[in-house]
Amino acid sequence: MIVAILIFMLVYLISITKFIFAPVGAYLLSIAVPIIGAGLLYYITMPLVRRLEQMRINRILAIIIVFLLIIGVIYLTSNFIAPIVQEQFTRLTDNIPKMVESGEKLIDNWRDNQDMIPSQIDTTIENITNNLNDYAQNFVGFLIDFLGQLFGFLFAFVLIPFFLFFMLKDGHKFVPFVSQFLSTNRAESFRRLADSINHTLASFIQGQFIVSVCVGFMLYIGYLVIHLPYSLTLALFGLIMNFIPFVGPFLSAVPAVLVAFFQDPMMAVWAILVMVIAQQIESNLISPNVMGKVLSLHPLTIITLILAAGSIAGFIGLLFIIPAYAVVKTIISHFYHEWQKKQPEEDQKIF
């Protein structure tokens, strides 16, 4: 109780002296995007840097090679992929009113052909029909908001290369630098904690990146096979959504199935089949070999975290809540095991 009271007193004191921490918070927010962006690229590119070093290539030269590869990917994307996506996205947004009108006619025709419909169902259908435009506008708003956040993230790209360069160059020096100020036991404990956090983040980010790229590639091939319009845009949307564990694949299926349905109801069935095949290959073949059980999170825990993060921080929260939770879980687990080691054997359990 004393500890709990002291913690709440500390929180209260921080709340009434928040003007002291406001500049710190503003500073952290201003560098959050480049640090997060550089951190993601760091974990994606670090295996390549280490591989080049194993080939006896100087670290600086290895980093330059990685930067040249990144520039090459950006060049190819901007010149060959971005124009197609922009054109398909423009056509998709222009066709949304026609899709809504077709949906309204379909529902009206279905209602006219029904002899007996319970009043509750009829009222529900009528509400859905009346609100179809609102749903479509909300979906377009979601896409625009998502693209706005994405472009806002890309706007900080100017600083990301500088952060990334020094992370790749000096990232391995951070733990030894901090450890020199700690006692021997605490330095060893800090090294174990840093290694655990680094392993958790590296496994999740690298694994999720590989899995998402594979899923996006499979979706694109599948959409091309069934002749689904806007195939590249929908496949890229599925790739990005797949970064959200567990629920991302279901979110990515919604626009593809809707677009396919308004083209041809049978095409919607084929789109669902493409999604199912891609997700089965991913969940049974790719993910077990790439990620294994890195996070060891129960699906209910993932759903709860995603619902909370989505309501608090929007799409950005959906992307980062799972690795953030995994890091917090790793830290708590580490300090719990450190505490256990210091207790007598009969008192190693909290309760």
Coordinates of C-alpha atoms in Angstrom, one line a residue:
M1 CA 0.0 0.0 0.0
I2 CA 2.9 2.4 0.8
V3 CA 4.4 1.7 -2.6
A4 CA 1.0 2.2 -4.3
I5 CA 0.4 5.5 -2.5
L6 CA 3.9 6.8 -3.3
I7 CA 3.4 5.9 -7.0
F8 CA 0.1 7.8 -7.1
M9 CA 1.7 10.8 -5.3
L10 CA 4.4 10.8 -7.9
V11 CA 1.9 10.7 -10.7
Y12 CA -0.1 13.6 -9.0
L13 CA 3.1 15.7 -8.6
I14 CA 4.0 15.1 -12.2
S15 CA 0.5 16.2 -13.3
I16 CA 0.7 19.5 -11.4
T17 CA 4.2 20.2 -12.7
K18 CA 3.6 19.1 -16.3
F19 CA 4.9 22.5 -17.5
I20 CA 8.4 21.2 -16.6
F21 CA 7.9 18.2 -18.8
A22 CA 6.1 19.9 -21.7
P23 CA 9.3 20.9 -23.5
V24 CA 10.6 17.4 -23.1
G25 CA 7.4 16.0 -24.6
A26 CA 7.5 18.5 -27.5
Y27 CA 11.1 17.5 -28.2
L28 CA 10.3 13.8 -28.2
L29 CA 7.3 14.3 -30.5
S30 CA 9.4 16.3 -32.9
I31 CA 12.0 13.5 -33.3
A32 CA 9.5 10.6 -32.9
V33 CA 8.9 10.1 -36.6
P34 CA 12.5 10.0 -37.8
I35 CA 13.6 7.8 -34.8
I36 CA 10.8 5.3 -35.4
G37 CA 11.3 5.3 -39.2
A38 CA 15.0 4.9 -38.8
G39 CA 14.5 2.2 -36.2
L40 CA 12.3 0.2 -38.5
L41 CA 14.8 0.5 -41.3
Y42 CA 17.6 -0.3 -38.9
Y43 CA 16.1 -3.7 -38.0
I44 CA 15.3 -4.4 -41.6
T45 CA 18.7 -3.5 -43.0
M46 CA 20.9 -4.6 -40.1
P47 CA 21.1 -8.3 -41.2
L48 CA 22.4 -7.2 -44.6
V49 CA 25.0 -5.0 -43.0
R50 CA 26.2 -7.8 -40.8
R51 CA 26.2 -10.2 -43.8
L52 CA 28.4 -7.7 -45.7
E53 CA 30.7 -7.4 -42.7
Q54 CA 31.1 -11.2 -42.6
M55 CA 32.3 -10.9 -46.2
R56 CA 35.1 -8.7 -44.9
I57 CA 33.6 -5.5 -46.2
N58 CA 34.2 -2.3 -44.1
R59 CA 31.2 -1.3 -42.0
I60 CA 31.0 2.2 -43.5
L61 CA 31.2 0.7 -47.0
A62 CA 28.5 -1.8 -46.1
I63 CA 26.2 1.0 -44.9
I64 CA 26.8 2.9 -48.1
I65 CA 25.9 -0.2 -50.1
V66 CA 22.7 -0.5 -48.0
F67 CA 21.8 3.1 -48.7
L68 CA 22.4 2.6 -52.4
L69 CA 20.0 -0.3 -52.3
I70 CA 17.4 1.8 -50.5
I71 CA 17.8 4.6 -53.1
G72 CA 17.3 2.0 -55.8
V73 CA 14.1 0.7 -54.3
I74 CA 12.8 4.2 -53.9
Y75 CA 13.6 5.0 -57.5
L76 CA 11.9 1.9 -58.8
T77 CA 8.9 2.4 -56.7
S78 CA 8.4 6.1 -57.6
N79 CA 8.9 5.5 -61.3
F80 CA 7.2 2.2 -61.9
I81 CA 4.8 1.5 -59.0
A82 CA 3.6 4.8 -57.7
P83 CA 2.1 6.1 -61.0
I84 CA 0.1 2.9 -61.4
V85 CA -1.2 3.0 -57.8
Q86 CA -2.1 6.7 -58.1
E87 CA -4.0 6.1 -61.3
Q88 CA -5.9 3.0 -59.8
F89 CA -6.6 4.9 -56.6
T90 CA -8.1 7.8 -58.5
R91 CA -10.3 5.5 -60.6
L92 CA -11.4 3.7 -57.4
T93 CA -12.4 6.8 -55.6
D94 CA -14.2 8.1 -58.7
N95 CA -16.2 4.8 -59.0
I96 CA -17.3 4.7 -55.3
P97 CA -20.5 6.7 -56.0
K98 CA -21.4 4.2 -58.8
M99 CA -20.7 1.3 -56.4
V100 CA -23.0 2.8 -53.8
E101 CA -25.7 3.4 -56.4
S102 CA -25.4 -0.2 -57.5
G103 CA -25.6 -1.4 -53.9
E104 CA -28.7 0.6 -53.3
K105 CA -30.4 -0.9 -56.4
L106 CA -29.4 -4.4 -55.5
I107 CA -30.9 -4.1 -52.0
D108 CA -34.1 -2.5 -53.4
N109 CA -34.5 -5.3 -56.0
W110 CA -33.9 -7.9 -53.3
R111 CA -36.6 -6.2 -51.0
D112 CA -39.1 -6.0 -53.9
N113 CA -38.7 -9.7 -54.6
Q114 CA -39.4 -10.7 -51.0
D115 CA -43.0 -11.5 -50.0
M116 CA -42.6 -11.5 -46.3
I117 CA -39.9 -9.6 -44.5
P118 CA -40.1 -9.1 -40.7
S119 CA -40.4 -5.4 -39.8
Q120 CA -37.2 -5.4 -37.8
I121 CA -35.2 -6.8 -40.7
D122 CA -36.9 -4.4 -43.1
T123 CA -36.1 -1.4 -40.8
T124 CA -32.4 -2.6 -40.5
I125 CA -32.1 -2.9 -44.3
E126 CA -33.7 0.5 -44.8
N127 CA -31.2 2.1 -42.4
I128 CA -28.3 0.4 -44.1
T129 CA -29.6 1.6 -47.5
N130 CA -30.1 5.1 -46.3
N131 CA -26.6 5.2 -44.8
L132 CA -24.7 3.6 -47.7
N133 CA -23.4 7.0 -48.8
D134 CA -22.3 7.7 -45.3
Y135 CA -20.5 4.4 -45.1
A136 CA -18.8 5.0 -48.4
Q137 CA -17.8 8.5 -47.3
N138 CA -16.4 7.1 -44.0
F139 CA -14.4 4.5 -45.9
V140 CA -13.0 7.2 -48.3
G141 CA -12.3 9.3 -45.2
F142 CA -10.4 6.4 -43.6
L143 CA -8.3 6.0 -46.8
I144 CA -7.6 9.7 -47.0
D145 CA -6.7 9.8 -43.3
F146 CA -4.5 6.8 -43.7
L147 CA -2.7 8.3 -46.7
G148 CA -2.4 11.6 -44.8
Q149 CA -0.7 9.8 -41.9
L150 CA 1.5 7.9 -44.4
F151 CA 2.5 11.0 -46.2
G152 CA 3.1 12.8 -42.9
F153 CA 5.4 9.9 -42.0
L154 CA 7.2 10.2 -45.3
F155 CA 7.6 14.0 -44.9
A156 CA 10.1 13.3 -42.1
F157 CA 12.1 11.1 -44.5
V158 CA 14.6 13.9 -44.8
L159 CA 15.9 13.2 -41.3
I160 CA 15.5 9.4 -41.4
P161 CA 18.7 8.7 -43.4
F162 CA 20.8 10.6 -40.9
F163 CA 19.3 8.8 -38.0
L164 CA 19.6 5.5 -39.8
F165 CA 23.3 6.0 -40.8
F166 CA 24.4 6.6 -37.2
M167 CA 22.2 3.8 -35.9
L168 CA 23.9 1.4 -38.3
K169 CA 27.3 2.8 -37.6
D170 CA 27.2 3.2 -33.8
G171 CA 24.2 1.2 -32.6
H172 CA 26.4 -1.6 -31.2
K173 CA 28.2 0.9 -29.0
F174 CA 25.1 2.0 -27.0
V175 CA 25.0 -0.9 -24.5
P176 CA 28.8 -0.8 -23.7
F177 CA 28.5 3.0 -23.3
V178 CA 25.7 2.7 -20.7
S179 CA 27.2 -0.4 -19.0
Q180 CA 30.4 1.5 -18.1
F181 CA 28.4 3.6 -15.6
L182 CA 26.9 0.6 -13.9
S183 CA 28.3 -1.9 -11.4
T184 CA 29.4 -5.3 -12.7
N185 CA 26.1 -7.1 -11.8
R186 CA 23.9 -4.4 -13.0
A187 CA 25.8 -4.0 -16.2
E188 CA 25.4 -7.7 -16.9
S189 CA 21.7 -7.4 -16.1
F190 CA 21.4 -4.4 -18.4
R191 CA 23.1 -6.3 -21.3
R192 CA 20.7 -9.2 -20.9
L193 CA 17.8 -6.8 -20.9
A194 CA 19.1 -5.0 -24.0
D195 CA 19.7 -8.2 -25.8
S196 CA 16.2 -9.4 -25.0
I197 CA 14.5 -6.2 -26.2
N198 CA 16.7 -6.2 -29.3
H199 CA 15.8 -9.8 -30.1
T200 CA 12.1 -9.1 -29.6
L201 CA 12.0 -6.1 -31.9
A202 CA 14.3 -7.6 -34.5
S203 CA 12.3 -10.8 -34.7
F204 CA 9.0 -9.0 -34.9
I205 CA 9.9 -6.2 -37.4
Q206 CA 12.0 -8.4 -39.7
G207 CA 9.5 -11.2 -39.6
Q208 CA 6.5 -9.0 -40.1
F209 CA 8.2 -7.2 -43.0
I210 CA 9.0 -10.5 -44.8
V211 CA 5.6 -12.0 -44.1
S212 CA 3.8 -8.8 -45.3
V213 CA 5.8 -8.6 -48.5
C214 CA 5.1 -12.2 -49.3
V215 CA 1.4 -11.8 -48.6
G216 CA 1.2 -8.6 -50.8
F217 CA 3.0 -10.4 -53.6
M218 CA 0.6 -13.4 -53.4
L219 CA -2.4 -11.2 -53.3
Y220 CA -1.2 -9.3 -56.4
I221 CA -0.7 -12.5 -58.4
G222 CA -4.1 -13.8 -57.2
Y223 CA -5.9 -10.5 -58.1
L224 CA -4.3 -10.5 -61.6
V225 CA -5.4 -14.1 -62.2
I226 CA -9.0 -13.3 -61.4
H227 CA -8.8 -10.0 -63.3
L228 CA -9.7 -7.9 -60.3
P229 CA -9.7 -4.1 -61.0
Y230 CA -7.2 -2.0 -59.0
S231 CA -5.2 -5.1 -58.3
L232 CA -1.9 -3.4 -57.4
T233 CA -3.6 -0.8 -55.1
L234 CA -5.6 -3.5 -53.3
A235 CA -2.5 -5.7 -53.0
L236 CA -0.5 -2.9 -51.5
F237 CA -3.3 -2.1 -49.1
G238 CA -3.3 -5.8 -48.1
L239 CA 0.5 -5.6 -47.6
I240 CA 0.3 -2.6 -45.3
M241 CA -2.7 -4.0 -43.3
N242 CA -0.8 -7.3 -42.8
F243 CA 1.6 -5.4 -40.5
I244 CA -1.3 -5.4 -38.0
P245 CA -1.1 -8.8 -36.4
F246 CA -4.2 -11.1 -36.5
V247 CA -6.8 -8.6 -37.6
G248 CA -4.9 -7.0 -40.5
P249 CA -5.7 -9.7 -43.0
F250 CA -9.4 -9.4 -42.3
L251 CA -9.2 -5.6 -42.7
S252 CA -7.4 -6.0 -46.0
A253 CA -10.1 -8.3 -47.4
V254 CA -12.9 -5.8 -47.1
P255 CA -12.2 -3.4 -49.9
A256 CA -11.1 -6.2 -52.3
V257 CA -14.3 -8.2 -51.7
L258 CA -16.4 -5.1 -52.1
V259 CA -14.8 -4.0 -55.3
A260 CA -15.0 -7.6 -56.7
F261 CA -18.7 -7.8 -55.7
F262 CA -19.7 -4.7 -57.6
Q263 CA -17.9 -6.1 -60.7
D264 CA -19.4 -9.5 -60.5
P265 CA -20.7 -11.4 -57.4
M266 CA -18.8 -14.5 -58.6
M267 CA -15.6 -12.4 -58.7
A268 CA -16.2 -11.7 -55.0
V269 CA -16.1 -15.4 -54.3
W270 CA -12.8 -15.7 -56.2
A271 CA -11.4 -12.7 -54.3
I272 CA -12.3 -14.4 -51.0
L273 CA -10.7 -17.6 -52.2
V274 CA -7.5 -15.7 -53.1
M275 CA -7.4 -14.1 -49.6
V276 CA -8.0 -17.5 -47.9
I277 CA -5.3 -19.2 -50.0
A278 CA -2.8 -16.4 -49.3
Q279 CA -3.5 -16.3 -45.6
Q280 CA -3.3 -20.1 -45.3
I281 CA 0.1 -20.1 -47.0
E282 CA 1.2 -17.3 -44.8
S283 CA -0.1 -18.8 -41.5
N284 CA 1.0 -22.4 -42.1
L285 CA 4.1 -22.0 -44.2
I286 CA 5.7 -18.5 -44.1
S287 CA 5.1 -17.2 -40.6
P288 CA 6.1 -20.4 -38.7
N289 CA 9.4 -20.5 -40.6
V290 CA 10.1 -16.7 -40.5
M291 CA 8.7 -15.6 -37.1
G292 CA 7.9 -18.8 -35.2
K293 CA 6.4 -17.8 -31.8
V294 CA 8.4 -14.7 -31.1
L295 CA 5.8 -12.8 -29.2
S296 CA 3.8 -15.6 -27.7
L297 CA 0.7 -13.5 -27.4
H298 CA -2.8 -14.9 -27.1
P299 CA -5.2 -13.8 -30.0
L300 CA -7.6 -12.3 -27.4
T301 CA -4.7 -10.2 -26.0
I302 CA -3.9 -9.0 -29.5
I303 CA -7.5 -8.1 -30.3
T304 CA -7.9 -6.2 -27.0
L305 CA -4.6 -4.3 -27.5
I306 CA -5.6 -3.4 -31.1
L307 CA -9.1 -2.2 -30.2
A308 CA -7.6 0.0 -27.4
A309 CA -4.8 1.4 -29.6
G310 CA -7.1 2.1 -32.5
S311 CA -9.4 4.2 -30.3
I312 CA -6.5 6.1 -28.7
A313 CA -4.0 6.6 -31.5
G314 CA -5.7 5.6 -34.7
F315 CA -3.9 3.7 -37.5
I316 CA -0.4 4.5 -36.0
G317 CA -1.5 2.9 -32.7
L318 CA -2.6 -0.2 -34.6
L319 CA 0.9 -0.5 -36.2
F320 CA 2.9 0.0 -33.0
I321 CA 0.9 -1.4 -30.1
I322 CA 2.0 -5.0 -30.5
P323 CA 5.8 -4.4 -30.6
A324 CA 5.4 -1.8 -27.8
Y325 CA 3.5 -4.3 -25.7
A326 CA 6.1 -7.0 -26.4
V327 CA 8.9 -4.7 -25.3
V328 CA 7.0 -3.8 -22.1
K329 CA 6.3 -7.5 -21.5
T330 CA 10.0 -8.3 -22.0
I331 CA 11.1 -5.5 -19.5
I332 CA 8.6 -6.6 -16.8
S333 CA 9.6 -10.3 -17.3
H334 CA 13.3 -9.4 -17.0
F335 CA 13.0 -7.4 -13.7
Y336 CA 10.7 -10.1 -12.3
H337 CA 13.3 -12.8 -12.9
E338 CA 16.0 -10.5 -11.5
W339 CA 13.9 -10.0 -8.4
Q340 CA 13.4 -13.8 -8.2
K341 CA 17.2 -14.4 -8.2
K342 CA 17.6 -12.2 -5.1
Q343 CA 14.9 -13.9 -3.0
P344 CA 15.3 -17.1 -0.9
E345 CA 14.1 -20.2 -2.7
E346 CA 11.0 -20.4 -0.5
D347 CA 10.0 -16.8 -1.2
Q348 CA 10.5 -16.7 -5.0
K349 CA 6.8 -16.5 -5.7
I350 CA 4.9 -13.2 -5.3
F351 CA 1.9 -15.0 -3.8

